[in-house]
Amino acid sequence: MTPIALMGALEIGLIFALVALGVLISFRILDFPDLTADGSFPLGGAVAATLIAGGHDPWLACGFGALAGAASGLVTAWLHVRLNILQLLASILVMIALYSINLRIMGAPNMPLIGSPTVFAPFIGEALENSWLVQPAVLAVIIVAAKIALDLFFASQTGLAMRATGANPRMARAQGVATERMVLSGMALSNALIALAGALYVQTQGGADVSMGVGTIVVGLAAVIIGETLLPSRKLWVITLATIIGALLYRLLIAVALNADFIGLQAQDLNLITALLVGGALVLPQLKAKLRRKGGKAS
Amino acid sequence: MNFPRRTVLAALLAASLSPFATAADMKSVAVTAIVDHPALDAARKGVEDELKAAGFEAGKQIKYQYQSAQGNPATAAQIARKFIGDGPDVIVAIATPSAQAAVAGTRSIPVVFTAVTDPVAAKLVKSWKAGNGNVTGVSDMLKLSSQVDLISKVKPGAKRVGMVYSPGEVNSVIVAKELKAELAKRGMTLVEAPAARTVDVAPAAKSLIGKVDVIYTSTDNNVVSTYESLVGVAQQAKIPLVAADTDSVKRGATAALGQNYYDIGRQTGKLVVRILKGEKAAAIAPQVGEKLSLTLNQGAAQKQGVTLSPALLKEAKEIIK
């Protein structure tokens, strides 16, 4: 694998680390199965791309992209909390609605940003010769900042209340936690992160496409699961770290698959490899537990 | 218990970094597509065959690799990075998202796009003229003047042309706008019937009955997905259907003057060969697919109330009975 391919894998891994952190909040912390991601990721991209193409500041575009994502998460949570629509169904409704909304926002199925200003552009040379290094570096700073902010948030009073809401809603309510508000704000935060990832993604990839959300949730989940399998912990700062590592590893494995002519794998095998990877990560903890039990008996 | 985990990680890291080998003197071509489907596969086959015909056989005279993103834009991005890292002599990018990912990542490696409808709108190139840096390619846009020629040949004297299309598809919206202008030049008019969903296609077509002499369909996804329902209306009302793609003729349109994606691939391959032989991508203007093939359906024509002229039948590359 060339250094550029490796950095490319890290770059997309870092973007999906934000998605994975969002998925971690909905699935693991709030225990809310949420498919909004497939819509909120391109939503963030669509909003950011439209603003950038309209001549606005790329950082501002990222901010509004994240805000739009927060709104979509809020709608999903509201459908569940207030209208009692099943969680999965509520998120599917928002996801499909977002497809049309994204088309409306962009006014076309594809919005190119090639040559437009981006948050990375000030650091990149005219010939794009250092873009492969600059983009992952800037992203790494953003992701580390997001991780630290999340860790601090989940150690705060509100953050703890949110974790309690997901872990045991009845107990949380008994302790005076406004669980509905926690679900609403947690889902908003989750999808804000995912949409921010979308906003950054379009700035690295030359444009937004209405199809770019396909499979976002699978990648996010895969990252969370790989992370917690490889680095199991109850400490939240380790869990967020594991999630980021999971996202990076996932993309690294895809890069290996793309470069794996030497073991006879081809690009067509990619989806199969993904499924095997996630399946393997899911089974690994059980195997480990079994081994441990056997080991215990023997000794 | 930490030991196996570390071994796995070490093995992965080793596997990801090991193959650094690249053949130094052989020319290399890297092809990427956003997804595998018949039209895009045909374009790729065309590129490969043209390379072979020019003496660049994959694995013999050139190093050739192909990767499909399988519909996932993030994978397309990663493939683009892999290719840019490999530093091939030419990157061939099939369809818009793959082309955008490649063009966003390099200004030094020549990128040749194919099966992109409007490369200027997609910002792959600044203009249709030469001088677009490292980017050139072949578009699958259809010239609407020749489409109107065909409409007039299928239904001589036709004045009012109906078009069913989805207002949410940018390509269809553009075709409708340009077709209107082209028809106006010849004293003909366009009657639009928007259909937002596939189930709206048949009612939209029915709304055209009595208002039009002929119905033209573009490569609109909604319309093409449910072409049979349109064919049903056309037969009832005896209105001939003229399509933009030859596959729709097999499904019941009377005629189409469409592009063959294999031919577009061959044309793209010619550009790749020119670059491999030392021409600069900037010196080559983006092209539009130039080979059009006429397909006719005599059975459909009869049911839709037209008789195809012997001259037209003679022109056809394929005639379905």
XYZ file of C-alpha atoms in Angstrom:
620
model
C 0.000 0.000 0.000
C 1.300 3.438 -0.905
C 1.494 6.188 1.730
C -1.179 8.152 -0.171
C -3.580 5.205 -0.101
C -2.837 4.716 3.596
C -3.482 8.380 4.390
C -6.614 8.234 2.237
C -7.879 5.358 4.378
C -7.086 7.307 7.550
C -8.804 10.396 6.173
C -12.079 8.605 5.480
C -11.635 6.654 8.718
C -11.402 9.930 10.647
C -14.534 11.278 8.975
C -16.381 8.080 9.821
C -15.015 8.276 13.370
C -17.375 11.234 13.805
C -20.202 9.121 12.392
C -19.235 6.307 14.769
C -19.241 8.671 17.769
C -22.740 9.740 16.747
C -23.845 6.123 16.423
C -22.247 5.373 19.802
C -24.491 8.005 21.401
C -27.710 6.724 19.848
C -27.136 2.961 19.981
C -24.948 2.481 23.010
C -25.618 5.413 25.309
C -29.298 6.098 24.619
C -30.153 2.554 23.476
C -32.058 4.097 20.553
C -31.768 2.092 17.280
C -31.440 4.999 14.860
C -31.207 4.815 11.083
C -31.459 8.584 10.601
C -27.707 8.542 9.860
C -28.227 7.474 6.227
C -30.145 10.721 5.779
C -28.388 13.058 8.190
C -24.898 12.333 6.785
C -25.850 13.527 3.276
C -27.963 16.286 4.872
C -24.863 17.751 6.501
C -23.070 17.398 3.164
C -25.908 18.982 1.201
C -26.206 21.975 3.530
C -22.460 22.530 3.627
C -22.009 22.113 -0.131
C -24.868 24.489 -0.903
C -23.523 27.153 1.454
C -19.964 26.813 0.166
C -21.133 26.957 -3.443
C -23.104 30.071 -2.467
C -19.886 31.746 -1.387
C -20.165 31.303 2.387
C -17.353 30.461 4.771
C -16.617 26.706 4.877
C -16.453 26.635 8.692
C -19.807 28.354 8.867
C -21.081 25.793 6.355
C -19.884 22.989 8.652
C -21.710 24.622 11.571
C -24.980 24.885 9.689
C -24.558 21.333 8.380
C -24.248 20.101 11.967
C -27.266 22.197 13.029
C -29.362 20.680 10.253
C -28.281 17.233 11.438
C -29.272 18.108 14.991
C -32.704 19.130 13.739
C -33.146 15.805 11.923
C -32.170 13.868 15.067
C -34.600 15.974 17.036
C -37.418 15.090 14.633
C -36.664 11.367 14.910
C -36.603 11.545 18.705
C -39.771 13.664 18.758
C -41.629 11.140 16.564
C -40.739 8.462 19.097
C -41.051 10.328 22.376
C -44.135 12.416 21.633
C -45.963 10.466 18.946
C -45.014 7.025 20.240
C -43.766 5.825 16.871
C -41.433 2.855 17.174
C -37.784 4.015 17.301
C -36.649 2.143 14.200
C -39.704 3.226 12.224
C -39.380 6.858 13.321
C -35.788 6.938 12.105
C -36.682 5.255 8.811
C -39.378 7.871 8.192
C -36.943 10.708 8.797
C -34.282 8.977 6.692
C -36.500 8.651 3.600
C -37.902 12.154 4.053
C -34.351 13.489 4.133
C -33.671 12.055 0.667
C -36.234 14.435 -0.829
C -35.144 17.258 1.427
C -31.516 16.816 0.392
C -32.532 16.951 -3.271
C -34.413 20.167 -2.528
C -31.496 21.703 -0.657
C -29.006 20.996 -3.424
C -31.508 21.566 -6.219
C -29.849 18.698 -8.098
C -28.690 15.174 -7.309
C -25.039 16.221 -7.429
C -23.299 19.373 -6.289
C -19.612 19.673 -7.200
C -17.141 21.548 -4.993
C -14.025 21.022 -7.076
C -11.964 24.201 -6.827
C -14.259 25.749 -4.187
C -12.888 26.977 -0.839
C -12.935 24.348 1.910
C -11.750 24.197 5.512
C -8.676 22.381 4.175
C -7.935 24.663 1.223
C -5.866 27.305 3.108
C -3.259 24.639 3.909
C -3.158 22.983 0.491
C -0.852 23.966 -2.344
C -2.017 24.985 -5.805
C -1.148 21.598 -7.329
C -2.863 19.611 -4.535
C 0.515 17.982 -3.888
C 0.076 17.966 -0.100
C -3.696 17.452 0.146
C -3.190 13.799 1.075
C -1.342 14.887 4.228
C -3.198 18.098 5.100
C -6.723 16.701 5.014
C -6.133 13.837 7.484
C -4.130 16.183 9.743
C -6.892 18.801 9.948
C -9.482 16.058 10.440
C -7.431 14.489 13.232
C -7.474 17.806 15.100
C -11.252 18.108 14.674
C -11.890 14.515 15.774
C -9.642 14.772 18.847
C -11.442 17.985 19.828
C -14.823 16.315 19.358
C -13.721 13.322 21.449
C -12.483 15.458 24.322
C -15.647 17.591 24.232
C -17.800 14.452 24.301
C -15.794 12.939 27.180
C -16.202 16.147 29.172
C -19.890 16.311 28.360
C -20.550 12.741 29.485
C -18.742 13.408 32.753
C -20.993 16.414 33.413
C -24.298 16.354 35.299
C -26.344 16.401 32.084
C -24.118 13.816 30.454
C -24.506 11.439 33.359
C -28.273 11.945 33.273
C -28.236 11.071 29.572
C -26.255 7.889 30.226
C -28.650 6.949 33.012
C -31.587 7.486 30.638
C -30.175 4.933 28.210
C -29.061 2.463 30.864
C -32.229 2.390 32.940
C -34.966 4.878 32.057
C -37.230 4.020 35.001
C -34.462 4.451 37.510
C -33.409 7.670 35.797
C -36.946 9.052 35.972
C -37.138 8.080 39.639
C -33.969 10.100 40.193
C -35.633 13.127 38.680
C -34.057 12.963 35.216
C -36.204 14.431 32.444
C -35.664 11.364 30.249
C -37.678 12.654 27.290
C -35.556 15.761 27.103
C -32.434 13.588 27.379
C -33.525 11.440 24.422
C -34.316 14.532 22.377
C -31.020 16.275 23.078
C -28.972 13.069 22.788
C -30.411 12.273 19.377
C -29.803 15.849 18.277
C -26.176 15.601 19.394
C -25.754 12.213 17.708
C -27.030 13.397 14.336
C -25.201 16.717 14.603
C -21.929 14.766 14.742
C -22.987 12.562 11.822
C -24.014 15.586 9.744
C -20.744 17.348 10.603
C -18.978 14.273 9.209
C -21.037 14.665 6.028
C -20.130 18.354 5.823
C -16.417 17.528 6.097
C -16.727 14.593 3.720
C -18.026 16.677 0.795
C -15.082 19.038 1.251
C -12.578 16.212 0.869
C -14.301 14.426 -2.011
C -14.987 17.109 -4.571
C -18.702 17.419 -3.955
C -21.973 16.199 -2.512
C -24.070 13.492 -4.102
C -27.570 12.591 -3.014
C -26.546 8.918 -2.884
C -23.656 9.487 -0.483
C -25.599 8.395 2.612
C -26.039 4.804 1.513
C -24.629 2.461 4.143
C -23.526 5.182 6.587
C -25.197 3.432 9.499
C -23.557 0.096 8.683
C -20.112 1.683 8.687
C -20.847 3.555 11.914
C -22.077 0.428 13.656
C -19.178 -1.610 12.345
C -16.756 0.941 13.795
C -18.488 0.919 17.193
C -18.532 -2.881 17.322
C -14.948 -3.338 16.139
C -13.855 -0.734 18.663
C -15.584 -2.279 21.637
C -14.436 -5.759 20.690
C -10.802 -4.785 20.468
C -10.792 -2.414 23.426
C -13.544 -3.440 25.831
C -13.985 -1.034 28.712
C -16.557 0.613 30.946
C -14.707 3.929 31.041
C -16.306 6.375 28.667
C -13.078 8.004 27.479
C -11.807 4.553 26.507
C -15.089 3.731 24.771
C -14.922 6.894 22.626
C -11.256 6.173 21.876
C -12.136 2.588 20.931
C -14.869 3.882 18.618
C -12.417 6.151 16.812
C -9.897 3.320 16.513
C -12.684 1.062 15.240
C -13.534 3.531 12.476
C -9.877 3.889 11.456
C -9.341 0.144 11.492
C -12.439 -0.472 9.401
C -11.187 1.834 6.649
C -7.691 0.383 6.927
C -9.133 -3.076 6.376
C -11.017 -1.828 3.304
C -7.752 -0.367 2.037
C -6.110 -3.745 2.574
C -8.946 -5.375 0.648
C -8.478 -2.869 -2.183
C -4.769 -3.682 -2.227
C -5.153 -7.379 -1.646
C -4.347 -8.695 -5.109
C -1.692 -10.756 -3.354
C -4.232 -12.934 -1.540
C -6.556 -13.146 -4.513
C -9.183 -10.773 -3.183
C -10.833 -8.360 -5.575
C -12.877 -5.202 -5.311
C -16.042 -7.204 -5.924
C -15.430 -9.024 -2.628
C -15.574 -5.805 -0.640
C -19.127 -6.091 0.688
C -18.525 -9.698 1.659
C -15.360 -8.688 3.508
C -17.295 -5.975 5.348
C -19.951 -8.458 6.440
C -17.317 -10.987 7.560
C -15.466 -8.285 9.423
C -18.465 -7.061 11.381
C -19.710 -10.604 11.933
C -16.278 -11.608 13.190
C -16.084 -8.645 15.551
C -19.515 -9.583 16.915
C -18.566 -13.206 17.538
C -15.098 -12.549 18.917
C -16.194 -11.547 22.467
C -18.302 -14.705 22.759
C -15.392 -16.871 21.613
C -13.143 -15.157 24.110
C -15.630 -15.781 26.918
C -15.872 -19.447 25.923
C -12.100 -19.806 25.877
C -11.855 -18.170 29.258
C -14.424 -20.572 30.728
C -12.585 -23.560 29.288
C -9.291 -22.210 30.607
C -10.873 -21.820 34.027
C -12.004 -25.433 34.091
C -8.611 -26.773 33.052
C -6.676 -24.945 35.739
C -5.780 -12.613 27.195
C -4.385 -9.569 25.418
C -1.942 -11.530 23.378
C -4.131 -12.701 20.468
C -5.575 -9.235 20.020
C -2.123 -7.773 19.609
C -1.147 -10.471 17.159
C -4.193 -9.688 15.039
C -3.363 -5.991 15.034
C 0.266 -6.606 14.180
C -0.707 -8.923 11.354
C -3.158 -6.373 9.954
C -0.598 -3.611 10.106
C 1.998 -5.778 8.403
C -0.469 -6.790 5.697
C -1.470 -3.204 5.083
C 2.057 -1.969 4.620
C 3.805 -4.824 2.857
C 3.232 -4.668 -0.917
C 5.174 -1.639 -2.014
C 6.200 -3.151 -5.324
C 5.490 -1.289 -8.548
C 6.740 -2.103 -12.013
C 8.943 0.782 -13.012
C 9.007 0.896 -16.797
C 5.596 -0.523 -17.728
C 2.823 2.014 -18.429
C -0.133 1.672 -16.122
C -3.853 2.371 -16.323
C -6.213 2.360 -13.326
C -9.963 2.193 -13.906
C -12.626 2.937 -11.297
C -16.417 2.860 -11.468
C -18.982 3.950 -8.891
C -21.013 0.753 -9.393
C -21.184 -2.302 -11.661
C -24.183 -2.203 -13.982
C -24.603 -3.225 -17.619
C -24.069 0.206 -19.175
C -21.014 1.054 -17.076
C -19.565 -2.435 -17.500
C -19.981 -2.079 -21.261
C -18.112 1.240 -21.153
C -15.266 -0.413 -19.242
C -15.148 -3.319 -21.694
C -14.930 -0.764 -24.512
C -11.948 0.940 -22.876
C -10.176 -2.389 -22.348
C -10.800 -3.530 -25.939
C -9.613 -0.240 -27.392
C -6.421 -0.407 -25.317
C -5.840 -3.945 -26.500
C -6.468 -2.956 -30.120
C -3.854 -0.220 -29.769
C -1.294 -2.681 -28.469
C -1.744 -2.084 -24.769
C -2.923 -5.425 -23.489
C -3.558 -5.624 -19.757
C -0.879 -7.606 -17.956
C 1.368 -7.723 -21.041
C 2.167 -4.244 -22.305
C 0.482 -2.306 -19.508
C -0.242 -2.704 -15.847
C -4.020 -2.556 -15.556
C -6.249 -2.442 -12.499
C -9.976 -2.040 -12.001
C -11.863 -1.268 -8.809
C -15.584 -0.799 -8.304
C -16.957 1.209 -5.369
C -20.098 -0.969 -5.410
C -22.367 2.004 -5.062
C -20.617 3.367 -1.983
C -19.220 6.889 -2.480
C -16.886 6.589 0.534
C -15.302 3.564 -1.094
C -15.050 5.504 -4.361
C -13.109 8.127 -2.450
C -10.806 5.522 -1.006
C -10.254 3.936 -4.413
C -9.377 7.365 -5.809
C -6.753 7.765 -3.079
C -5.345 4.331 -3.714
C -4.993 5.078 -7.420
C -3.452 8.495 -6.827
C -0.972 6.801 -4.487
C -0.151 4.163 -7.090
C 0.607 6.965 -9.545
C -0.623 5.346 -12.779
C -0.122 7.008 -16.176
C -3.881 7.423 -16.586
C -6.865 7.127 -14.251
C -10.107 6.248 -16.038
C -13.141 7.226 -13.957
C -16.538 5.850 -14.911
C -19.609 7.963 -13.909
C -19.754 11.289 -12.051
C -19.065 10.465 -8.361
C -15.972 8.387 -9.172
C -14.709 11.087 -11.515
C -15.248 13.812 -8.913
C -13.350 11.846 -6.269
C -10.407 11.360 -8.631
C -10.343 14.954 -9.883
C -10.592 16.304 -6.312
C -7.436 14.425 -5.365
C -4.939 15.078 -8.122
C -3.842 17.745 -10.549
C -0.887 15.805 -11.903
C -2.169 12.352 -12.907
C -4.275 12.482 -16.100
C -7.930 11.627 -15.402
C -10.115 10.458 -18.287
C -13.810 10.363 -17.390
C -16.483 8.418 -19.226
C -20.263 7.952 -19.011
C -20.579 11.384 -17.397
C -23.474 13.360 -18.858
C -22.406 16.925 -18.167
C -18.748 17.203 -17.115
C -18.916 21.001 -17.040
C -21.872 21.068 -14.624
C -20.093 18.399 -12.547
C -17.057 20.747 -12.450
C -14.764 18.011 -13.773
C -13.692 20.417 -16.514
C -14.029 24.166 -16.846
C -15.263 24.022 -20.424
C -15.786 21.795 -23.449
C -12.632 23.248 -25.001
C -9.131 21.835 -24.578
C -6.966 23.122 -21.730
C -8.606 21.572 -18.698
C -5.432 20.682 -16.841
C -5.179 16.956 -16.180
C -8.781 16.128 -17.073
C -10.536 15.085 -20.278
C -13.046 12.413 -21.267
C -16.178 11.366 -23.076
C -19.707 12.466 -22.190
C -22.850 10.462 -22.925
C -24.942 13.555 -23.638
C -27.262 13.259 -26.631
C -27.494 15.946 -29.300
C -31.136 16.926 -29.266
C -31.149 18.068 -32.899
C -30.643 14.484 -34.054
C -33.324 13.353 -31.609
C -35.788 15.788 -33.190
C -34.715 14.590 -36.654
C -35.692 11.084 -35.603
C -39.048 12.254 -34.191
C -39.827 13.862 -37.556
C -38.810 10.760 -39.440
C -40.964 8.452 -37.290
C -44.010 10.721 -37.459
C -43.654 13.029 -40.475
C -45.488 16.276 -39.985
C -45.595 15.973 -36.211
C -46.061 19.387 -34.595
C -46.680 18.687 -30.928
C -44.243 16.525 -28.982
C -45.181 15.211 -25.549
C -42.604 14.393 -22.890
C -43.186 12.522 -19.642
C -40.380 13.079 -17.143
C -39.582 13.369 -13.486
C -39.110 16.954 -12.270
C -36.697 15.689 -9.600
C -34.087 14.417 -12.056
C -31.679 17.092 -13.133
C -30.793 15.435 -16.459
C -34.457 15.175 -17.474
C -35.155 18.767 -16.529
C -32.247 19.899 -18.708
C -33.387 17.738 -21.630
C -36.931 19.148 -21.403
C -35.622 22.713 -21.430
C -33.281 22.157 -24.363
C -35.792 20.076 -26.307
C -38.294 22.923 -26.021
C -35.797 25.322 -27.576
C -34.814 22.859 -30.302
C -38.456 22.183 -31.202
C -39.254 25.899 -31.271
C -36.556 26.371 -33.923
C -38.513 24.056 -36.202
C -41.932 25.442 -35.453
C -42.826 22.540 -33.180
C -43.952 22.642 -29.541
C -43.252 20.634 -26.411
C -46.080 19.512 -24.154
C -44.677 18.599 -20.739
C -46.185 15.980 -18.427
C -44.286 15.816 -15.130
C -44.435 12.536 -13.212
C -42.864 12.687 -9.779
C -43.176 8.979 -9.018
C -43.290 5.838 -11.139
C -47.020 5.464 -10.437
C -47.588 8.922 -11.913
C -46.092 7.984 -15.284
C -49.188 6.344 -16.828
C -51.624 9.109 -15.715
C -49.169 11.737 -16.979
C -49.008 9.966 -20.342
C -52.807 9.792 -20.478
C -52.990 13.542 -19.941
C -51.125 13.922 -23.241
C -53.744 12.076 -25.301
C -55.287 14.387 -27.866
C -52.681 17.052 -27.192
C -49.665 15.504 -28.912
C -48.677 13.707 -32.131
C -45.749 11.820 -30.643
C -44.227 11.175 -27.199
C -40.485 11.478 -26.550
C -38.849 9.927 -23.500
C -35.396 10.752 -22.150
C -33.314 8.433 -19.974
C -35.427 9.492 -16.982
C -35.125 6.879 -14.241
C -38.818 6.983 -13.294
C -39.983 6.628 -16.872
C -37.484 3.942 -17.802
C -38.346 1.915 -14.672
C -41.973 1.677 -15.739
C -41.708 1.953 -19.511
C -44.363 -0.719 -20.072
C -47.076 1.459 -18.532
C -46.194 4.184 -21.011
C -46.268 1.680 -23.871
C -49.792 0.662 -22.807
C -51.053 4.246 -23.069
C -49.261 4.799 -26.395
C -50.923 1.735 -27.910
C -54.410 2.659 -26.715
C -54.137 6.194 -28.011
C -52.110 5.309 -31.128
C -49.331 7.748 -30.287
C -45.835 6.665 -31.352
C -43.156 6.565 -28.661
C -39.623 7.724 -29.421
C -37.039 6.828 -26.768
C -33.541 8.038 -25.951
C -32.105 4.594 -25.263
C -32.166 1.446 -27.338
C -33.249 -0.778 -24.436
C -36.598 1.007 -24.248
C -37.220 0.042 -27.890
C -36.975 -3.594 -26.887
C -39.622 -2.834 -24.269
C -42.064 -1.299 -26.729
C -40.951 2.102 -27.988
C -41.090 2.571 -31.762
C -37.614 4.007 -32.219
C -34.502 5.277 -30.478
C -31.306 6.872 -31.648
C -29.212 6.113 -28.613
C -25.685 5.732 -27.482
C -24.114 2.415 -27.018
C -21.977 2.419 -23.880
C -19.507 -0.012 -25.382
C -18.859 2.496 -28.170
C -18.465 5.282 -25.611
C -15.897 3.074 -23.901
C -14.023 2.558 -27.191
C -13.995 6.308 -27.774
C -12.706 6.824 -24.220
C -10.047 4.194 -24.805
C -8.776 6.207 -27.782
C -8.196 9.196 -25.478
C -6.382 6.955 -22.987
C -4.130 5.646 -25.752
C -3.293 9.191 -26.900
C -2.238 10.067 -23.358
C -0.235 6.860 -22.957
C 1.575 7.775 -26.168
C 2.631 11.083 -24.659
C -0.113 13.606 -25.394
C -1.078 15.915 -22.530
C -4.634 15.619 -21.197
C -4.870 19.406 -21.321
C -4.393 19.277 -25.094
C -7.440 17.053 -25.578
C -10.914 18.607 -25.477
C -13.676 16.629 -23.769
C -15.835 14.825 -26.305
C -19.422 13.724 -26.661
C -20.183 10.139 -27.669
C -20.213 10.296 -31.436
C -21.509 6.884 -32.435
C -25.274 6.662 -32.290
C -27.161 3.550 -33.199
C -30.726 3.521 -34.452
C -32.999 0.793 -33.165
C -36.540 0.334 -34.463
C -39.460 -1.806 -33.345
C -41.831 -2.601 -36.236
C -44.403 -4.360 -34.065
C -44.563 -1.432 -31.681
C -44.804 1.016 -34.595
C -47.815 -0.829 -35.967
C -49.566 -0.866 -32.582
C -48.806 2.815 -32.114
C -50.290 3.695 -35.471
C -47.257 4.577 -37.583
C -45.599 2.985 -40.578
C -41.839 3.230 -40.613
C -40.473 4.499 -43.918
C -38.158 2.217 -45.934
C -35.442 4.892 -45.716
C -35.581 4.813 -41.932
C -35.599 1.023 -41.845
C -32.496 1.042 -44.002
C -30.696 3.324 -41.536
C -31.438 1.122 -38.542
C -28.707 -0.897 -36.920
C -31.222 -3.201 -35.282
C -34.868 -3.883 -36.129
C -37.153 -5.655 -33.705
C -40.112 -7.338 -35.373
